PDB file of C-alpha atoms in Angstrom:
ATOM      1  CA  UNK A 680      -0.517   0.362   0.098  1.00  0.00           C
ATOM      2  CA  UNK A 681       1.254   3.759  -0.890  1.00  0.00           C
ATOM      3  CA  UNK A 682       2.760   4.980   1.870  1.00  0.00           C
ATOM      4  CA  UNK A 683       0.994   8.113   2.023  1.00  0.00           C
ATOM      5  CA  UNK A 684      -2.522   6.549   1.735  1.00  0.00           C
ATOM      6  CA  UNK A 685      -2.018   4.221   4.583  1.00  0.00           C
ATOM      7  CA  UNK A 686      -1.146   7.311   6.819  1.00  0.00           C
ATOM      8  CA  UNK A 687      -4.463   9.112   5.328  1.00  0.00           C
ATOM      9  CA  UNK A 688      -6.292   5.714   6.159  1.00  0.00           C
ATOM     10  CA  UNK A 689      -4.888   5.903   9.885  1.00  0.00           C
ATOM     11  CA  UNK A 690      -5.463   9.546  10.563  1.00  0.00           C
ATOM     12  CA  UNK A 691      -9.348   9.343   9.114  1.00  0.00           C
ATOM     13  CA  UNK A 692      -9.841   5.872  11.484  1.00  0.00           C
ATOM     14  CA  UNK A 693      -8.101   7.645  14.634  1.00  0.00           C
ATOM     15  CA  UNK A 694     -10.465  10.614  14.284  1.00  0.00           C
ATOM     16  CA  UNK A 695     -13.463   8.837  13.406  1.00  0.00           C
ATOM     17  CA  UNK A 696     -12.456   6.442  17.053  1.00  0.00           C
ATOM     18  CA  UNK A 697     -11.589   9.646  18.724  1.00  0.00           C
ATOM     19  CA  UNK A 698     -15.166  11.081  17.760  1.00  0.00           C
ATOM     20  CA  UNK A 699     -17.447   8.233  18.430  1.00  0.00           C
ATOM     21  CA  UNK A 700     -14.976   7.760  22.271  1.00  0.00           C
ATOM     22  CA  UNK A 701     -18.190   8.923  25.389  1.00  0.00           C
ATOM     23  CA  UNK A 702     -15.774   8.342  27.856  1.00  0.00           C
ATOM     24  CA  UNK A 703     -12.384   8.639  29.058  1.00  0.00           C
ATOM     25  CA  UNK A 704     -11.794   4.851  29.455  1.00  0.00           C
ATOM     26  CA  UNK A 705     -12.955   4.450  25.699  1.00  0.00           C
ATOM     27  CA  UNK A 706     -10.394   6.914  25.025  1.00  0.00           C
ATOM     28  CA  UNK A 707      -7.893   5.399  26.919  1.00  0.00           C
ATOM     29  CA  UNK A 708      -9.088   2.123  24.462  1.00  0.00           C
ATOM     30  CA  UNK A 709      -8.602   4.336  21.538  1.00  0.00           C
ATOM     31  CA  UNK A 710      -5.360   5.848  22.285  1.00  0.00           C
ATOM     32  CA  UNK A 711      -3.936   2.150  22.998  1.00  0.00           C
ATOM     33  CA  UNK A 712      -4.985   0.437  19.636  1.00  0.00           C
ATOM     34  CA  UNK A 713      -4.237   3.697  17.555  1.00  0.00           C
ATOM     35  CA  UNK A 714      -0.692   5.247  19.795  1.00  0.00           C
ATOM     36  CA  UNK A 715       0.448   2.231  21.665  1.00  0.00           C
ATOM     37  CA  UNK A 716       4.392   1.860  21.695  1.00  0.00           C
ATOM     38  CA  UNK A 717       3.853  -1.701  21.374  1.00  0.00           C
ATOM     39  CA  UNK A 718       1.038  -2.901  19.474  1.00  0.00           C
ATOM     40  CA  UNK A 719      -0.343   0.716  17.933  1.00  0.00           C
ATOM     41  CA  UNK A 720      -1.508   0.930  14.233  1.00  0.00           C
ATOM     42  CA  UNK A 721       1.006   4.115  14.454  1.00  0.00           C
ATOM     43  CA  UNK A 722       3.931   1.855  14.918  1.00  0.00           C
ATOM     44  CA  UNK A 723       3.420  -0.898  12.070  1.00  0.00           C
ATOM     45  CA  UNK A 724       3.055   2.743   9.862  1.00  0.00           C
ATOM     46  CA  UNK A 725       6.325   3.145  11.186  1.00  0.00           C
ATOM     47  CA  UNK A 726       8.036  -0.005   9.604  1.00  0.00           C
ATOM     48  CA  UNK A 727       7.071   1.614   6.382  1.00  0.00           C
ATOM     49  CA  UNK A 728       9.613   4.434   6.428  1.00  0.00           C
ATOM     50  CA  UNK A 729      12.435   1.982   6.412  1.00  0.00           C
ATOM     51  CA  UNK A 730      11.172   0.588   3.495  1.00  0.00           C
ATOM     52  CA  UNK A 731      10.552   4.340   1.679  1.00  0.00           C
ATOM     53  CA  UNK A 732      13.275   4.881  -0.773  1.00  0.00           C
ATOM     54  CA  UNK A 733      15.855   8.088   0.470  1.00  0.00           C
ATOM     55  CA  UNK A 734      13.728  10.695  -1.732  1.00  0.00           C
ATOM     56  CA  UNK A 735      10.895   9.587  -0.327  1.00  0.00           C
ATOM     57  CA  UNK A 736      11.641   9.759   3.404  1.00  0.00           C
ATOM     58  CA  UNK A 737      11.249  13.308   3.946  1.00  0.00           C
ATOM     59  CA  UNK A 738       8.299  13.995   2.966  1.00  0.00           C
ATOM     60  CA  UNK A 739       6.877  10.311   4.337  1.00  0.00           C
ATOM     61  CA  UNK A 740       8.777  11.471   7.831  1.00  0.00           C
ATOM     62  CA  UNK A 741       6.627  15.098   7.754  1.00  0.00           C
ATOM     63  CA  UNK A 742       4.013  13.491   7.144  1.00  0.00           C
ATOM     64  CA  UNK A 743       4.201  10.907   9.569  1.00  0.00           C
ATOM     65  CA  UNK A 744       4.506  13.983  12.331  1.00  0.00           C
ATOM     66  CA  UNK A 745       1.818  15.374  11.399  1.00  0.00           C
ATOM     67  CA  UNK A 746      -0.930  12.632  11.238  1.00  0.00           C
ATOM     68  CA  UNK A 747       0.666  11.369  14.736  1.00  0.00           C
ATOM     69  CA  UNK A 748       0.784  15.207  16.539  1.00  0.00           C
ATOM     70  CA  UNK A 749      -2.783  15.520  14.929  1.00  0.00           C
ATOM     71  CA  UNK A 750      -4.482  12.288  16.098  1.00  0.00           C
ATOM     72  CA  UNK A 751      -2.313  13.106  19.759  1.00  0.00           C
ATOM     73  CA  UNK A 752      -4.628  16.643  20.141  1.00  0.00           C
ATOM     74  CA  UNK A 753      -7.323  15.057  19.133  1.00  0.00           C
ATOM     75  CA  UNK A 754      -7.170  12.542  21.873  1.00  0.00           C
ATOM     76  CA  UNK A 755      -6.371  15.581  24.473  1.00  0.00           C
ATOM     77  CA  UNK A 756      -9.640  17.658  22.952  1.00  0.00           C
ATOM     78  CA  UNK A 757     -11.948  15.011  23.435  1.00  0.00           C
ATOM     79  CA  UNK A 758     -10.529  13.839  26.939  1.00  0.00           C
ATOM     80  CA  UNK A 759     -11.171  17.192  28.013  1.00  0.00           C
ATOM     81  CA  UNK A 760     -14.407  17.428  26.429  1.00  0.00           C
ATOM     82  CA  UNK A 761     -16.014  14.271  27.949  1.00  0.00           C
ATOM     83  CA  UNK A 762     -14.084  15.172  31.603  1.00  0.00           C
ATOM     84  CA  UNK A 763     -16.373  18.746  31.866  1.00  0.00           C
ATOM     85  CA  UNK A 764     -19.490  17.061  32.904  1.00  0.00           C
ATOM     86  CA  UNK A 765     -17.457  15.409  35.864  1.00  0.00           C
ATOM     87  CA  UNK A 766     -15.773  18.481  37.099  1.00  0.00           C
ATOM     88  CA  UNK A 767     -19.360  20.079  36.974  1.00  0.00           C
ATOM     89  CA  UNK A 768     -21.622  17.293  38.706  1.00  0.00           C
ATOM     90  CA  UNK A 769     -18.292  17.583  41.716  1.00  0.00           C
ATOM     91  CA  UNK A 770     -17.337  21.125  41.935  1.00  0.00           C
ATOM     92  CA  UNK A 771     -18.109  23.369  44.723  1.00  0.00           C
ATOM     93  CA  UNK A 772     -20.905  25.792  43.492  1.00  0.00           C
ATOM     94  CA  UNK A 773     -19.479  28.786  45.469  1.00  0.00           C
ATOM     95  CA  UNK A 774     -22.592  30.739  45.326  1.00  0.00           C
ATOM     96  CA  UNK A 775     -24.300  28.590  47.581  1.00  0.00           C
ATOM     97  CA  UNK A 776     -25.592  29.503  50.556  1.00  0.00           C
ATOM     98  CA  UNK A 777     -22.550  28.250  54.000  1.00  0.00           C
ATOM     99  CA  UNK A 778     -23.884  25.192  56.412  1.00  0.00           C
ATOM    100  CA  UNK A 779     -25.905  26.716  59.047  1.00  0.00           C
ATOM    101  CA  UNK A 780     -24.870  26.692  62.173  1.00  0.00           C
ATOM    102  CA  UNK A 781     -26.413  25.775  65.654  1.00  0.00           C
ATOM    103  CA  UNK A 782     -26.293  28.175  68.152  1.00  0.00           C
ATOM    104  CA  UNK A 783     -26.312  26.439  71.995  1.00  0.00           C
ATOM    105  CA  UNK A 784     -28.348  23.869  72.812  1.00  0.00           C
ATOM    106  CA  UNK A 785     -31.938  22.839  74.221  1.00  0.00           C
ATOM    107  CA  UNK A 786     -32.062  22.765  78.229  1.00  0.00           C
ATOM    108  CA  UNK A 787     -31.525  19.296  80.114  1.00  0.00           C
ATOM    109  CA  UNK A 788     -35.494  19.842  81.319  1.00  0.00           C
ATOM    110  CA  UNK A 789     -36.567  19.909  77.826  1.00  0.00           C
ATOM    111  CA  UNK A 790     -34.130  17.649  76.755  1.00  0.00           C
ATOM    112  CA  UNK A 791     -35.746  15.055  79.787  1.00  0.00           C
ATOM    113  CA  UNK A 792     -39.290  16.493  78.423  1.00  0.00           C
ATOM    114  CA  UNK A 793     -38.858  15.542  74.883  1.00  0.00           C
ATOM    115  CA  UNK A 794     -37.221  12.123  75.914  1.00  0.00           C
ATOM    116  CA  UNK A 795     -40.347  11.036  78.192  1.00  0.00           C
ATOM    117  CA  UNK A 796     -42.748  12.573  75.649  1.00  0.00           C
ATOM    118  CA  UNK A 797     -41.528  10.305  73.167  1.00  0.00           C
ATOM    119  CA  UNK A 798     -41.438   6.949  75.238  1.00  0.00           C
ATOM    120  CA  UNK A 799     -45.188   7.501  76.065  1.00  0.00           C
ATOM    121  CA  UNK A 800     -46.066   8.095  72.913  1.00  0.00           C
ATOM    122  CA  UNK A 801     -44.436   4.804  71.371  1.00  0.00           C
ATOM    123  CA  UNK A 802     -47.091   3.123  74.548  1.00  0.00           C
ATOM    124  CA  UNK A 803     -49.814   4.343  72.330  1.00  0.00           C
ATOM    125  CA  UNK A 804     -50.472   7.806  74.838  1.00  0.00           C
ATOM    126  CA  UNK A 805     -51.145  11.377  73.714  1.00  0.00           C
ATOM    127  CA  UNK A 806     -49.270  14.542  74.785  1.00  0.00           C
ATOM    128  CA  UNK A 807     -51.940  17.290  76.362  1.00  0.00           C
ATOM    129  CA  UNK A 808     -51.243  20.480  77.980  1.00  0.00           C
ATOM    130  CA  UNK A 809     -53.743  22.843  79.558  1.00  0.00           C
ATOM    131  CA  UNK A 810     -53.404  26.387  81.802  1.00  0.00           C
ATOM    132  CA  UNK A 811     -51.098  27.208  84.145  1.00  0.00           C
ATOM    133  CA  UNK A 812     -53.516  29.802  85.699  1.00  0.00           C
ATOM    134  CA  UNK A 813     -56.229  27.200  87.417  1.00  0.00           C
ATOM    135  CA  UNK A 814     -59.094  28.185  88.725  1.00  0.00           C
ATOM    136  CA  UNK A 815     -60.201  26.127  92.176  1.00  0.00           C
ATOM    137  CA  UNK A 816     -62.915  23.491  90.768  1.00  0.00           C
ATOM    138  CA  UNK A 817     -60.142  22.256  88.453  1.00  0.00           C
ATOM    139  CA  UNK A 818     -56.947  22.356  90.891  1.00  0.00           C
ATOM    140  CA  UNK A 819     -58.682  20.926  93.974  1.00  0.00           C
ATOM    141  CA  UNK A 820     -62.704  20.301  93.811  1.00  0.00           C
ATOM    142  CA  UNK A 821     -62.517  17.921  90.284  1.00  0.00           C
ATOM    143  CA  UNK A 822     -60.054  16.086  91.940  1.00  0.00           C
ATOM    144  CA  UNK A 823     -61.832  15.384  95.724  1.00  0.00           C
ATOM    145  CA  UNK A 824     -59.976  17.631  97.219  1.00  0.00           C
ATOM    146  CA  UNK A 825     -61.800  18.881 100.441  1.00  0.00           C
ATOM    147  CA  UNK A 826     -62.135  21.958 101.570  1.00  0.00           C
ATOM    148  CA  UNK A 827     -60.218  20.770 104.875  1.00  0.00           C
ATOM    149  CA  UNK A 828     -56.999  19.489 103.091  1.00  0.00           C
ATOM    150  CA  UNK A 829     -53.794  20.636 104.043  1.00  0.00           C
ATOM    151  CA  UNK A 830     -52.901  20.917 100.298  1.00  0.00           C
ATOM    152  CA  UNK A 831     -55.965  24.006  99.561  1.00  0.00           C
ATOM    153  CA  UNK A 832     -53.914  26.380 102.021  1.00  0.00           C
ATOM    154  CA  UNK A 833     -53.648  29.555 101.082  1.00  0.00           C
ATOM    155  CA  UNK A 834     -49.532  29.244 101.871  1.00  0.00           C
ATOM    156  CA  UNK A 835     -49.293  26.384 100.307  1.00  0.00           C
ATOM    157  CA  UNK A 836     -50.380  27.810  96.943  1.00  0.00           C
ATOM    158  CA  UNK A 837     -49.847  31.221  94.898  1.00  0.00           C
ATOM    159  CA  UNK A 838     -52.809  32.702  94.582  1.00  0.00           C
ATOM    160  CA  UNK A 839     -52.888  35.801  91.898  1.00  0.00           C
ATOM    161  CA  UNK A 840     -54.946  39.002  93.623  1.00  0.00           C
ATOM    162  CA  UNK A 841     -55.750  40.188  90.283  1.00  0.00           C
ATOM    163  CA  UNK A 842     -57.079  37.449  88.498  1.00  0.00           C
ATOM    164  CA  UNK A 843     -60.534  36.085  89.432  1.00  0.00           C
ATOM    165  CA  UNK A 844     -63.034  34.422  87.510  1.00  0.00           C
ATOM    166  CA  UNK A 845     -66.109  35.006  85.883  1.00  0.00           C
ATOM    167  CA  UNK A 846     -68.034  34.811  88.858  1.00  0.00           C
ATOM    168  CA  UNK A 847     -65.858  36.235  90.552  1.00  0.00           C
ATOM    169  CA  UNK A 848     -63.834  32.969  92.194  1.00  0.00           C
ATOM    170  CA  UNK A 849     -59.964  33.230  93.228  1.00  0.00           C
ATOM    171  CA  UNK A 850     -57.380  31.632  90.250  1.00  0.00           C
ATOM    172  CA  UNK A 851     -53.959  30.470  91.099  1.00  0.00           C
ATOM    173  CA  UNK A 852     -51.416  28.761  89.441  1.00  0.00           C
ATOM    174  CA  UNK A 853     -51.863  25.154  89.306  1.00  0.00           C
ATOM    175  CA  UNK A 854     -49.911  23.421  91.811  1.00  0.00           C
ATOM    176  CA  UNK A 855     -50.442  19.416  89.472  1.00  0.00           C
ATOM    177  CA  UNK A 856     -50.490  18.884  86.064  1.00  0.00           C
ATOM    178  CA  UNK A 857     -53.959  16.624  87.571  1.00  0.00           C
ATOM    179  CA  UNK A 858     -55.596  20.031  86.578  1.00  0.00           C
ATOM    180  CA  UNK A 859     -55.411  18.831  82.626  1.00  0.00           C
ATOM    181  CA  UNK A 860     -56.742  15.577  83.267  1.00  0.00           C
ATOM    182  CA  UNK A 861     -59.757  17.047  84.621  1.00  0.00           C
ATOM    183  CA  UNK A 862     -60.420  18.979  81.419  1.00  0.00           C
ATOM    184  CA  UNK A 863     -59.666  15.951  79.409  1.00  0.00           C
ATOM    185  CA  UNK A 864     -62.272  14.104  81.480  1.00  0.00           C
ATOM    186  CA  UNK A 865     -64.684  17.270  80.684  1.00  0.00           C
ATOM    187  CA  UNK A 866     -64.606  16.551  76.886  1.00  0.00           C
ATOM    188  CA  UNK A 867     -63.783  13.314  76.266  1.00  0.00           C
ATOM    189  CA  UNK A 868     -65.357  10.129  76.557  1.00  0.00           C
ATOM    190  CA  UNK A 869     -63.466   6.929  77.279  1.00  0.00           C
ATOM    191  CA  UNK A 870     -61.021   5.410  76.072  1.00  0.00           C
ATOM    192  CA  UNK A 871     -58.463   7.920  76.919  1.00  0.00           C
ATOM    193  CA  UNK A 872     -54.978   7.536  76.685  1.00  0.00           C
ATOM    194  CA  UNK A 873     -52.814  10.693  77.681  1.00  0.00           C
ATOM    195  CA  UNK A 874     -49.770  12.788  79.576  1.00  0.00           C
ATOM    196  CA  UNK A 875     -49.213  15.850  80.947  1.00  0.00           C
ATOM    197  CA  UNK A 876     -45.998  17.972  80.756  1.00  0.00           C
ATOM    198  CA  UNK A 877     -45.234  21.263  82.293  1.00  0.00           C
ATOM    199  CA  UNK A 878     -44.423  23.668  84.830  1.00  0.00           C
ATOM    200  CA  UNK A 879     -46.479  23.746  88.373  1.00  0.00           C
ATOM    201  CA  UNK A 880     -46.064  25.848  91.234  1.00  0.00           C
ATOM    202  CA  UNK A 881     -45.798  25.711  95.092  1.00  0.00           C
ATOM    203  CA  UNK A 882     -43.834  27.964  97.418  1.00  0.00           C
ATOM    204  CA  UNK A 883     -41.345  25.951  98.716  1.00  0.00           C
ATOM    205  CA  UNK A 884     -38.230  27.279 100.507  1.00  0.00           C
ATOM    206  CA  UNK A 885     -35.887  27.136  97.425  1.00  0.00           C
ATOM    207  CA  UNK A 886     -32.567  24.559  97.925  1.00  0.00           C
ATOM    208  CA  UNK A 887     -30.529  22.130  95.715  1.00  0.00           C
ATOM    209  CA  UNK A 888     -34.043  19.982  95.209  1.00  0.00           C
ATOM    210  CA  UNK A 889     -36.696  22.355  95.711  1.00  0.00           C
ATOM    211  CA  UNK A 890     -38.104  25.780  94.162  1.00  0.00           C
ATOM    212  CA  UNK A 891     -40.907  26.974  93.410  1.00  0.00           C
ATOM    213  CA  UNK A 892     -41.734  25.912  89.820  1.00  0.00           C
ATOM    214  CA  UNK A 893     -40.814  22.093  88.404  1.00  0.00           C
ATOM    215  CA  UNK A 894     -42.184  20.423  86.051  1.00  0.00           C
ATOM    216  CA  UNK A 895     -44.596  17.116  86.250  1.00  0.00           C
ATOM    217  CA  UNK A 896     -45.866  14.395  84.567  1.00  0.00           C
ATOM    218  CA  UNK A 897     -48.949  13.222  84.384  1.00  0.00           C
ATOM    219  CA  UNK A 898     -50.687  10.316  82.588  1.00  0.00           C
ATOM    220  CA  UNK A 899     -54.563   9.055  82.850  1.00  0.00           C
ATOM    221  CA  UNK A 900     -55.787   6.091  81.420  1.00  0.00           C
ATOM    222  CA  UNK A 901     -59.673   4.630  81.136  1.00  0.00           C
ATOM    223  CA  UNK A 902     -60.923   1.986  78.822  1.00  0.00           C
ATOM    224  CA  UNK A 903     -62.230  -1.493  79.163  1.00  0.00           C
ATOM    225  CA  UNK A 904     -59.814  -4.746  80.247  1.00  0.00           C
ATOM    226  CA  UNK A 905     -57.044  -1.793  81.923  1.00  0.00           C
TER     227      UNK A 905
END
């Protein structure tokens, strides 16, 4: 075969294969096939130079180098093109907002309350809340606490001088979360399965284990075969 024609055929085949390669792995296979040092097709063409006449060698040598450079440049350009999507997929978008930092942390009481609520929720209990400012009926009478009971002593409760019910009855800060149970039973027929977690108030002397305000959790379950 004519050496110049062989070089032209090689160049056309190599450029076609490069254009059809969809990724870096395919391009590497094309490089090995056409430019590989051991078994590349260009190595076979190089042997034609040794068979050329002294007059043909300058022309063939120049053309050989041109073809080799053209195929090498096409490989590099195609490799850069197929690598762009991968680079874009992993690139950092500097216009995105930063990851927000959580300042502080939940109070230990809040953490404990949420943990208790989660435990009871897994047992099917609903969390119900109620007012912290209560009337005497919900705080005492509805719970069968008689008038003479020590728990009703004004010195053991926080009665509010500036607050009263519509009928003029005194109001106080609840001394227990049992008030929520009364309110639930007033409006819900059985079955009932609730818990109430919240602040309660009693005028205790403040020390390491007592305070005028503390948290309490109570549960109520009403139903058949309980």
